[in-house]
Amino acid sequence: MASADLRDELLCSICLSTFKDPVMLRCGHNFCRVCIGRVLDTQEKSGVYSCPDCRKRFRERPTLMRNINLHNVAERFLITQQEREEITGICCTYCVDSPVPAVRSCLHCEASLCDKHLRVHSKSPEHVLSEPSTSLEKRKCSVHKKILEYYCTEDAACICVSCSLIGEHNGHKMESLDEASGKKKKIWRNVLQKLIIKREETEERVRSLEEQRRKAQGKAAVEAERVTALCTDIRRRVDDLEKKVLSEISRQEKEESLSLSTLTKQLEIKKDELSRKMRHIEELCNMTDPLTVLQEPDTGDLCDPEEEGGDEDTGGHDKQLHDGDDLDVAVISHTLHTLCEVISGIRSGIYVEGPADILLDVTTASDNVLISDDLKTATWTEEELNRPETAERFLGYSQVMSRRGFTSGRHYWDVEGSRSGGWRVGMCYPSIDRRGLKSVIGNNNKSWSLWRHNCNQYSVIHDSEMIWLPDKISSDRVRICLDYEVGQLSFYELCDPIRHLHTFTATFSEPLHAILCVFRVHTSGCYIESSLKIRT
């Protein structure tokens, strides 16, 4: 019991093992030097050091004081424990006075021997020596009580001489234990080699995954930094905009207040003058002496205010009152318009990959779509192009797809359409029909389209469901933005500032290709041919 208590006193509270090179903190608690060093290294990141036992805090990293007395006690305890473990192992059978470790075991005698008794032991062949063991009976035949010397390959069993001669293994193919063991070791080595290869492959896979994880962390850190910088810039610009608008409102309020104060003073003077005239006229009207009334001169002061140019004064006052009735919201709205530019900058900044490189695939172009040499422009033509009919080519409707398809990420591309005629632009799956009315972009569930009608009206269409856009589009340039993982395909008018038109939401299941559709329409007695150009 005392030994157990001593062992508990000599345990490090961090590693729960006997102290190794114990050191002491100022609070009096002891730890292994390596253990407390690791703890302090971890605490160094936070700048707060504390004892793992009592949680006492230190302003600076504490100095480690070696506990020599505890070191000596722990060392003596470890030596004693080691000696006891050696003694309580396999001991010599013939040393009865005190336990002595055995060095060999005799299978014939079924006894373990120390160095001293091994020197006087019989050297006869039947006395087979082996490593010290406490289960010597397992090395003998359970039937004949003889040493196991052979291996029966048919029954996969270790047998003695009697088993091979008169026992149940008589006539079976035999091998010596060393020979059979060598063969089995060879099999194990082959298995070991395969396991080593698998482990190396696993380690390589782990390294690859770790590399991917580090790349993902690096990319996330870059994205987080970019978003933080973007949001900081947005907050700064919005704060500046708020200050600017509030300053403008304050300026207008002061200006209007000063104007209204001046006008009020003028009207007060006018009111006093009118009151004076009214009192004088009332006095004249109350006189009973007609001679005095008639002798009063008809001066301008006594004229009707409406005849003295009062209309002009009143009109001026009314105009000032009307102007001061409200703030100049046009100026404020113009200042707030900057907010749209901020939002537009956010939208354009989302697609960090930059404009996608879109090239048209001539093998998909219908026979009445002329493709430019740079593979960027599609124009309706009545010229006979005599393209071969293939499974990839659109037939009957003037369309063409892009070579490139997108299966992930965020991308955008711009297109400029002709101001006359009609056209459609958008994206589609490569499995879209190539013939018939259902092959037209937007007329199926495999394509999404912005449609410019001949009457300069616009709509969006998917799976033959059309939505008219309420606002007029003045620009002839459109931006198409794709976020494949989120499942959004958006259309924007490239005006100043950029204006959102519509966003389709879907779960994309195939690569998405750009697709253009140009028309030839008859209007006002003539034909109008349209074109679409991909901008870079």
PDB file of N, CA and C in Angstrom, residues 321-363:
ATOM      1  N   LEU A 321     -41.954  80.720 -51.880  1.00  0.00           N
ATOM      2  CA  LEU A 321     -42.620  79.736 -51.022  1.00  0.00           C
ATOM      3  C   LEU A 321     -42.687  78.381 -51.691  1.00  0.00           C
ATOM      4  N   HIS A 322     -42.953  78.388 -52.988  1.00  0.00           N
ATOM      5  CA  HIS A 322     -43.040  77.126 -53.721  1.00  0.00           C
ATOM      6  C   HIS A 322     -41.680  76.435 -53.782  1.00  0.00           C
ATOM      7  N   ASP A 323     -40.616  77.250 -54.009  1.00  0.00           N
ATOM      8  CA  ASP A 323     -39.279  76.668 -54.094  1.00  0.00           C
ATOM      9  C   ASP A 323     -38.833  76.115 -52.744  1.00  0.00           C
ATOM     10  N   GLY A 324     -39.223  76.738 -51.679  1.00  0.00           N
ATOM     11  CA  GLY A 324     -38.815  76.288 -50.351  1.00  0.00           C
ATOM     12  C   GLY A 324     -39.708  75.223 -49.780  1.00  0.00           C
ATOM     13  N   ASP A 325     -40.688  74.783 -50.577  1.00  0.00           N
ATOM     14  CA  ASP A 325     -41.637  73.801 -50.068  1.00  0.00           C
ATOM     15  C   ASP A 325     -41.006  72.423 -49.892  1.00  0.00           C
ATOM     16  N   ASP A 326     -39.890  72.148 -50.573  1.00  0.00           N
ATOM     17  CA  ASP A 326     -39.287  70.818 -50.506  1.00  0.00           C
ATOM     18  C   ASP A 326     -37.796  70.937 -50.798  1.00  0.00           C
ATOM     19  N   LEU A 327     -37.013  69.872 -50.376  1.00  0.00           N
ATOM     20  CA  LEU A 327     -35.600  69.832 -50.678  1.00  0.00           C
ATOM     21  C   LEU A 327     -35.382  69.459 -52.137  1.00  0.00           C
ATOM     22  N   ASP A 328     -34.186  69.722 -52.613  1.00  0.00           N
ATOM     23  CA  ASP A 328     -33.847  69.385 -54.001  1.00  0.00           C
ATOM     24  C   ASP A 328     -33.502  67.901 -54.045  1.00  0.00           C
ATOM     25  N   VAL A 329     -34.532  67.064 -54.149  1.00  0.00           N
ATOM     26  CA  VAL A 329     -34.340  65.613 -54.119  1.00  0.00           C
ATOM     27  C   VAL A 329     -33.583  65.121 -55.332  1.00  0.00           C
ATOM     28  N   ALA A 330     -33.582  65.893 -56.407  1.00  0.00           N
ATOM     29  CA  ALA A 330     -32.849  65.455 -57.603  1.00  0.00           C
ATOM     30  C   ALA A 330     -31.354  65.378 -57.312  1.00  0.00           C
ATOM     31  N   VAL A 331     -30.832  66.384 -56.591  1.00  0.00           N
ATOM     32  CA  VAL A 331     -29.415  66.373 -56.241  1.00  0.00           C
ATOM     33  C   VAL A 331     -29.111  65.215 -55.301  1.00  0.00           C
ATOM     34  N   ILE A 332     -30.005  64.998 -54.332  1.00  0.00           N
ATOM     35  CA  ILE A 332     -29.802  63.890 -53.381  1.00  0.00           C
ATOM     36  C   ILE A 332     -29.850  62.553 -54.109  1.00  0.00           C
ATOM     37  N   SER A 333     -30.812  62.395 -54.991  1.00  0.00           N
ATOM     38  CA  SER A 333     -30.921  61.145 -55.752  1.00  0.00           C
ATOM     39  C   SER A 333     -29.693  60.917 -56.617  1.00  0.00           C
ATOM     40  N   HIS A 334     -29.190  62.005 -57.205  1.00  0.00           N
ATOM     41  CA  HIS A 334     -27.983  61.871 -58.024  1.00  0.00           C
ATOM     42  C   HIS A 334     -26.797  61.410 -57.170  1.00  0.00           C
ATOM     43  N   THR A 335     -26.709  61.921 -55.949  1.00  0.00           N
ATOM     44  CA  THR A 335     -25.626  61.491 -55.062  1.00  0.00           C
ATOM     45  C   THR A 335     -25.805  60.037 -54.651  1.00  0.00           C
ATOM     46  N   LEU A 336     -27.046  59.676 -54.327  1.00  0.00           N
ATOM     47  CA  LEU A 336     -27.320  58.286 -53.944  1.00  0.00           C
ATOM     48  C   LEU A 336     -27.116  57.323 -55.100  1.00  0.00           C
ATOM     49  N   HIS A 337     -27.115  57.825 -56.312  1.00  0.00           N
ATOM     50  CA  HIS A 337     -26.926  56.973 -57.480  1.00  0.00           C
ATOM     51  C   HIS A 337     -25.569  56.256 -57.414  1.00  0.00           C
ATOM     52  N   THR A 338     -24.645  56.854 -56.653  1.00  0.00           N
ATOM     53  CA  THR A 338     -23.333  56.215 -56.482  1.00  0.00           C
ATOM     54  C   THR A 338     -23.473  54.845 -55.844  1.00  0.00           C
ATOM     55  N   LEU A 339     -24.512  54.671 -55.025  1.00  0.00           N
ATOM     56  CA  LEU A 339     -24.726  53.371 -54.387  1.00  0.00           C
ATOM     57  C   LEU A 339     -24.949  52.280 -55.414  1.00  0.00           C
ATOM     58  N   CYS A 340     -25.610  52.603 -56.505  1.00  0.00           N
ATOM     59  CA  CYS A 340     -25.800  51.623 -57.579  1.00  0.00           C
ATOM     60  C   CYS A 340     -24.459  51.197 -58.154  1.00  0.00           C
ATOM     61  N   GLU A 341     -23.518  52.141 -58.258  1.00  0.00           N
ATOM     62  CA  GLU A 341     -22.197  51.795 -58.769  1.00  0.00           C
ATOM     63  C   GLU A 341     -21.483  50.847 -57.813  1.00  0.00           C
ATOM     64  N   VAL A 342     -21.661  51.068 -56.497  1.00  0.00           N
ATOM     65  CA  VAL A 342     -21.061  50.175 -55.513  1.00  0.00           C
ATOM     66  C   VAL A 342     -21.618  48.770 -55.675  1.00  0.00           C
ATOM     67  N   ILE A 343     -22.957  48.682 -55.793  1.00  0.00           N
ATOM     68  CA  ILE A 343     -23.597  47.368 -55.944  1.00  0.00           C
ATOM     69  C   ILE A 343     -23.164  46.714 -57.243  1.00  0.00           C
ATOM     70  N   SER A 344     -23.065  47.497 -58.296  1.00  0.00           N
ATOM     71  CA  SER A 344     -22.613  46.944 -59.575  1.00  0.00           C
ATOM     72  C   SER A 344     -21.197  46.419 -59.460  1.00  0.00           C
ATOM     73  N   GLY A 345     -20.357  47.130 -58.712  1.00  0.00           N
ATOM     74  CA  GLY A 345     -18.991  46.661 -58.513  1.00  0.00           C
ATOM     75  C   GLY A 345     -18.960  45.348 -57.775  1.00  0.00           C
ATOM     76  N   ILE A 346     -19.898  45.172 -56.817  1.00  0.00           N
ATOM     77  CA  ILE A 346     -19.974  43.905 -56.099  1.00  0.00           C
ATOM     78  C   ILE A 346     -20.373  42.797 -57.057  1.00  0.00           C
ATOM     79  N   ARG A 347     -21.378  43.054 -57.874  1.00  0.00           N
ATOM     80  CA  ARG A 347     -21.842  42.019 -58.799  1.00  0.00           C
ATOM     81  C   ARG A 347     -20.751  41.608 -59.770  1.00  0.00           C
ATOM     82  N   SER A 348     -20.052  42.601 -60.308  1.00  0.00           N
ATOM     83  CA  SER A 348     -18.998  42.272 -61.267  1.00  0.00           C
ATOM     84  C   SER A 348     -17.820  41.609 -60.579  1.00  0.00           C
ATOM     85  N   GLY A 349     -17.610  41.905 -59.289  1.00  0.00           N
ATOM     86  CA  GLY A 349     -16.499  41.304 -58.565  1.00  0.00           C
ATOM     87  C   GLY A 349     -16.747  39.880 -58.150  1.00  0.00           C
ATOM     88  N   ILE A 350     -17.998  39.434 -58.198  1.00  0.00           N
ATOM     89  CA  ILE A 350     -18.308  38.064 -57.798  1.00  0.00           C
ATOM     90  C   ILE A 350     -17.645  37.069 -58.739  1.00  0.00           C
ATOM     91  N   TYR A 351     -17.633  37.368 -60.021  1.00  0.00           N
ATOM     92  CA  TYR A 351     -17.141  36.423 -61.010  1.00  0.00           C
ATOM     93  C   TYR A 351     -15.636  36.607 -61.165  1.00  0.00           C
ATOM     94  N   VAL A 352     -14.918  36.050 -60.183  1.00  0.00           N
ATOM     95  CA  VAL A 352     -13.487  36.298 -60.077  1.00  0.00           C
ATOM     96  C   VAL A 352     -12.695  35.616 -61.177  1.00  0.00           C
ATOM     97  N   GLU A 353     -13.263  34.664 -61.879  1.00  0.00           N
ATOM     98  CA  GLU A 353     -12.509  33.970 -62.916  1.00  0.00           C
ATOM     99  C   GLU A 353     -12.234  34.860 -64.123  1.00  0.00           C
ATOM    100  N   GLY A 354     -12.930  35.981 -64.252  1.00  0.00           N
ATOM    101  CA  GLY A 354     -12.765  36.846 -65.415  1.00  0.00           C
ATOM    102  C   GLY A 354     -13.631  36.353 -66.556  1.00  0.00           C
ATOM    103  N   PRO A 355     -13.647  37.116 -67.647  1.00  0.00           N
ATOM    104  CA  PRO A 355     -14.517  36.731 -68.757  1.00  0.00           C
ATOM    105  C   PRO A 355     -14.097  35.394 -69.361  1.00  0.00           C
ATOM    106  N   ALA A 356     -15.082  34.564 -69.643  1.00  0.00           N
ATOM    107  CA  ALA A 356     -14.806  33.255 -70.214  1.00  0.00           C
ATOM    108  C   ALA A 356     -14.442  33.398 -71.689  1.00  0.00           C
ATOM    109  N   ASP A 357     -13.540  32.545 -72.134  1.00  0.00           N
ATOM    110  CA  ASP A 357     -13.124  32.551 -73.536  1.00  0.00           C
ATOM    111  C   ASP A 357     -14.093  31.662 -74.315  1.00  0.00           C
ATOM    112  N   ILE A 358     -15.023  32.277 -74.998  1.00  0.00           N
ATOM    113  CA  ILE A 358     -16.062  31.560 -75.724  1.00  0.00           C
ATOM    114  C   ILE A 358     -15.735  31.575 -77.217  1.00  0.00           C
ATOM    115  N   LEU A 359     -15.641  30.400 -77.825  1.00  0.00           N
ATOM    116  CA  LEU A 359     -15.472  30.250 -79.266  1.00  0.00           C
ATOM    117  C   LEU A 359     -16.621  29.406 -79.798  1.00  0.00           C
ATOM    118  N   LEU A 360     -17.163  29.803 -80.942  1.00  0.00           N
ATOM    119  CA  LEU A 360     -18.305  29.107 -81.520  1.00  0.00           C
ATOM    120  C   LEU A 360     -17.843  27.839 -82.236  1.00  0.00           C
ATOM    121  N   ASP A 361     -18.687  26.811 -82.149  1.00  0.00           N
ATOM    122  CA  ASP A 361     -18.388  25.517 -82.761  1.00  0.00           C
ATOM    123  C   ASP A 361     -19.098  25.431 -84.110  1.00  0.00           C
ATOM    124  N   VAL A 362     -18.331  25.532 -85.193  1.00  0.00           N
ATOM    125  CA  VAL A 362     -18.925  25.548 -86.529  1.00  0.00           C
ATOM    126  C   VAL A 362     -19.648  24.241 -86.826  1.00  0.00           C
ATOM    127  N   THR A 363     -19.209  23.159 -86.208  1.00  0.00           N
ATOM    128  CA  THR A 363     -19.848  21.864 -86.488  1.00  0.00           C
ATOM    129  C   THR A 363     -21.282  21.808 -85.993  1.00  0.00           C
TER     130      THR A 363
END
